[in-house]
Structure formats: C-alpha cells, structure tokens
Amino acid sequence: MVHHYFIENHQNGGACIIIGKIITMHIDDSILMENHRINLETYKPVARLAGSNYSKIGEIFSIKRQ
C-alpha cells in the first residue's frame, strides 16, 4: 500500500480508496498480443462490483486520444 484516502469522512456511506504498487504480475502468454498488450477479447476480464455482484465487458470500442 502506498496511500489510502477516506472519502466523505465516512458520511453517506463513504469509502476508502487504496493506492498500491504492483510488485509482481503473472500473465498467461495466450492472452498477450505481439505488442505485449493484453487482448481483451481473449482475456474476457470480470469486474467486481458491490456485494455479490460482478460484471463482464460488453462491446469494446476505441476513441482516439488528442
């Protein structure tokens, strides 16, 4: 953990945001593209939501940065 911040001083439900530093990461070579980026269509990540809820990525699209 690098930092942690409490939002709204625990009022209205509040939250704590934790900022961390990744020390080691293991990635299956089968999800990597030639440019060493993760192929999201192969990886199919799942997002953790509140309680017992999860979500999958739907349609993937790109917007060029300026």
PDB file of C-alpha atoms in Angstrom:
ATOM      1  CA  MET A   1       0.000   0.000   0.000  1.00  0.00           C
ATOM      2  CA  VAL A   2       1.332   3.417  -0.979  1.00  0.00           C
ATOM      3  CA  HIS A   3      -1.552   5.663   0.222  1.00  0.00           C
ATOM      4  CA  HIS A   4      -5.127   5.422   1.408  1.00  0.00           C
ATOM      5  CA  TYR A   5      -7.777   8.148   1.321  1.00  0.00           C
ATOM      6  CA  PHE A   6     -11.111   8.286   3.107  1.00  0.00           C
ATOM      7  CA  ILE A   7     -13.924   9.790   1.022  1.00  0.00           C
ATOM      8  CA  GLU A   8     -16.588  11.993   2.711  1.00  0.00           C
ATOM      9  CA  ASN A   9     -15.218  11.137   6.173  1.00  0.00           C
ATOM     10  CA  HIS A  10     -17.407   8.004   6.214  1.00  0.00           C
ATOM     11  CA  GLN A  11     -20.580  10.087   5.707  1.00  0.00           C
ATOM     12  CA  ASN A  12     -23.214   8.983   3.171  1.00  0.00           C
ATOM     13  CA  GLY A  13     -21.650   5.533   3.039  1.00  0.00           C
ATOM     14  CA  GLY A  14     -18.188   6.950   2.345  1.00  0.00           C
ATOM     15  CA  ALA A  15     -15.373   4.799   1.090  1.00  0.00           C
ATOM     16  CA  CYS A  16     -11.659   4.257   1.353  1.00  0.00           C
ATOM     17  CA  ILE A  17      -9.529   4.408  -1.788  1.00  0.00           C
ATOM     18  CA  ILE A  18      -6.312   2.427  -1.554  1.00  0.00           C
ATOM     19  CA  ILE A  19      -3.389   3.144  -3.884  1.00  0.00           C
ATOM     20  CA  GLY A  20      -0.893   0.323  -4.164  1.00  0.00           C
ATOM     21  CA  LYS A  21       2.236  -0.649  -6.033  1.00  0.00           C
ATOM     22  CA  ILE A  22       2.329  -3.861  -8.074  1.00  0.00           C
ATOM     23  CA  ILE A  23       5.448  -5.827  -7.229  1.00  0.00           C
ATOM     24  CA  THR A  24       4.965  -8.939  -9.410  1.00  0.00           C
ATOM     25  CA  MET A  25       2.453  -9.867 -12.087  1.00  0.00           C
ATOM     26  CA  HIS A  26       1.927 -13.197 -13.846  1.00  0.00           C
ATOM     27  CA  ILE A  27       0.222 -13.174 -17.272  1.00  0.00           C
ATOM     28  CA  ASP A  28      -0.649 -16.185 -19.421  1.00  0.00           C
ATOM     29  CA  ASP A  29       1.163 -15.807 -22.770  1.00  0.00           C
ATOM     30  CA  SER A  30      -2.011 -16.880 -24.588  1.00  0.00           C
ATOM     31  CA  ILE A  31      -3.695 -13.509 -23.850  1.00  0.00           C
ATOM     32  CA  LEU A  32      -0.756 -11.361 -24.976  1.00  0.00           C
ATOM     33  CA  MET A  33      -0.603  -9.794 -28.425  1.00  0.00           C
ATOM     34  CA  GLU A  34       2.631  -9.296 -30.350  1.00  0.00           C
ATOM     35  CA  ASN A  35       2.975  -5.738 -28.987  1.00  0.00           C
ATOM     36  CA  HIS A  36       2.890  -7.158 -25.396  1.00  0.00           C
ATOM     37  CA  ARG A  37      -0.578  -5.731 -24.735  1.00  0.00           C
ATOM     38  CA  ILE A  38      -3.433  -7.787 -23.323  1.00  0.00           C
ATOM     39  CA  ASN A  39      -6.003  -8.990 -25.849  1.00  0.00           C
ATOM     40  CA  LEU A  40      -9.270  -8.203 -24.008  1.00  0.00           C
ATOM     41  CA  GLU A  41     -11.345 -10.362 -26.350  1.00  0.00           C
ATOM     42  CA  THR A  42      -9.250 -13.396 -25.375  1.00  0.00           C
ATOM     43  CA  TYR A  43      -8.835 -12.435 -21.707  1.00  0.00           C
ATOM     44  CA  LYS A  44     -12.533 -11.626 -21.032  1.00  0.00           C
ATOM     45  CA  PRO A  45     -11.991  -9.916 -17.647  1.00  0.00           C
ATOM     46  CA  VAL A  46     -14.654  -9.746 -14.939  1.00  0.00           C
ATOM     47  CA  ALA A  47     -15.250  -6.618 -12.841  1.00  0.00           C
ATOM     48  CA  ARG A  48     -16.022  -6.802  -9.110  1.00  0.00           C
ATOM     49  CA  LEU A  49     -18.992  -4.641  -8.102  1.00  0.00           C
ATOM     50  CA  ALA A  50     -20.714  -4.149  -4.736  1.00  0.00           C
ATOM     51  CA  GLY A  51     -21.918  -7.057  -2.616  1.00  0.00           C
ATOM     52  CA  SER A  52     -22.025 -10.308  -4.565  1.00  0.00           C
ATOM     53  CA  ASN A  53     -22.325  -8.565  -7.959  1.00  0.00           C
ATOM     54  CA  TYR A  54     -19.909  -8.907 -10.876  1.00  0.00           C
ATOM     55  CA  SER A  55     -19.898  -7.642 -14.459  1.00  0.00           C
ATOM     56  CA  LYS A  56     -18.426  -8.721 -17.814  1.00  0.00           C
ATOM     57  CA  ILE A  57     -17.130  -6.397 -20.509  1.00  0.00           C
ATOM     58  CA  GLY A  58     -19.668  -5.824 -23.261  1.00  0.00           C
ATOM     59  CA  GLU A  59     -18.900  -4.251 -26.607  1.00  0.00           C
ATOM     60  CA  ILE A  60     -15.322  -2.954 -26.898  1.00  0.00           C
ATOM     61  CA  PHE A  61     -14.697   0.277 -28.801  1.00  0.00           C
ATOM     62  CA  SER A  62     -11.895   2.834 -29.080  1.00  0.00           C
ATOM     63  CA  ILE A  63     -11.780   6.625 -29.053  1.00  0.00           C
ATOM     64  CA  LYS A  64      -8.654   8.301 -30.417  1.00  0.00           C
ATOM     65  CA  ARG A  65      -6.828  10.498 -27.910  1.00  0.00           C
ATOM     66  CA  GLN A  66      -5.828  14.002 -28.917  1.00  0.00           C
TER      67      GLN A  66
END
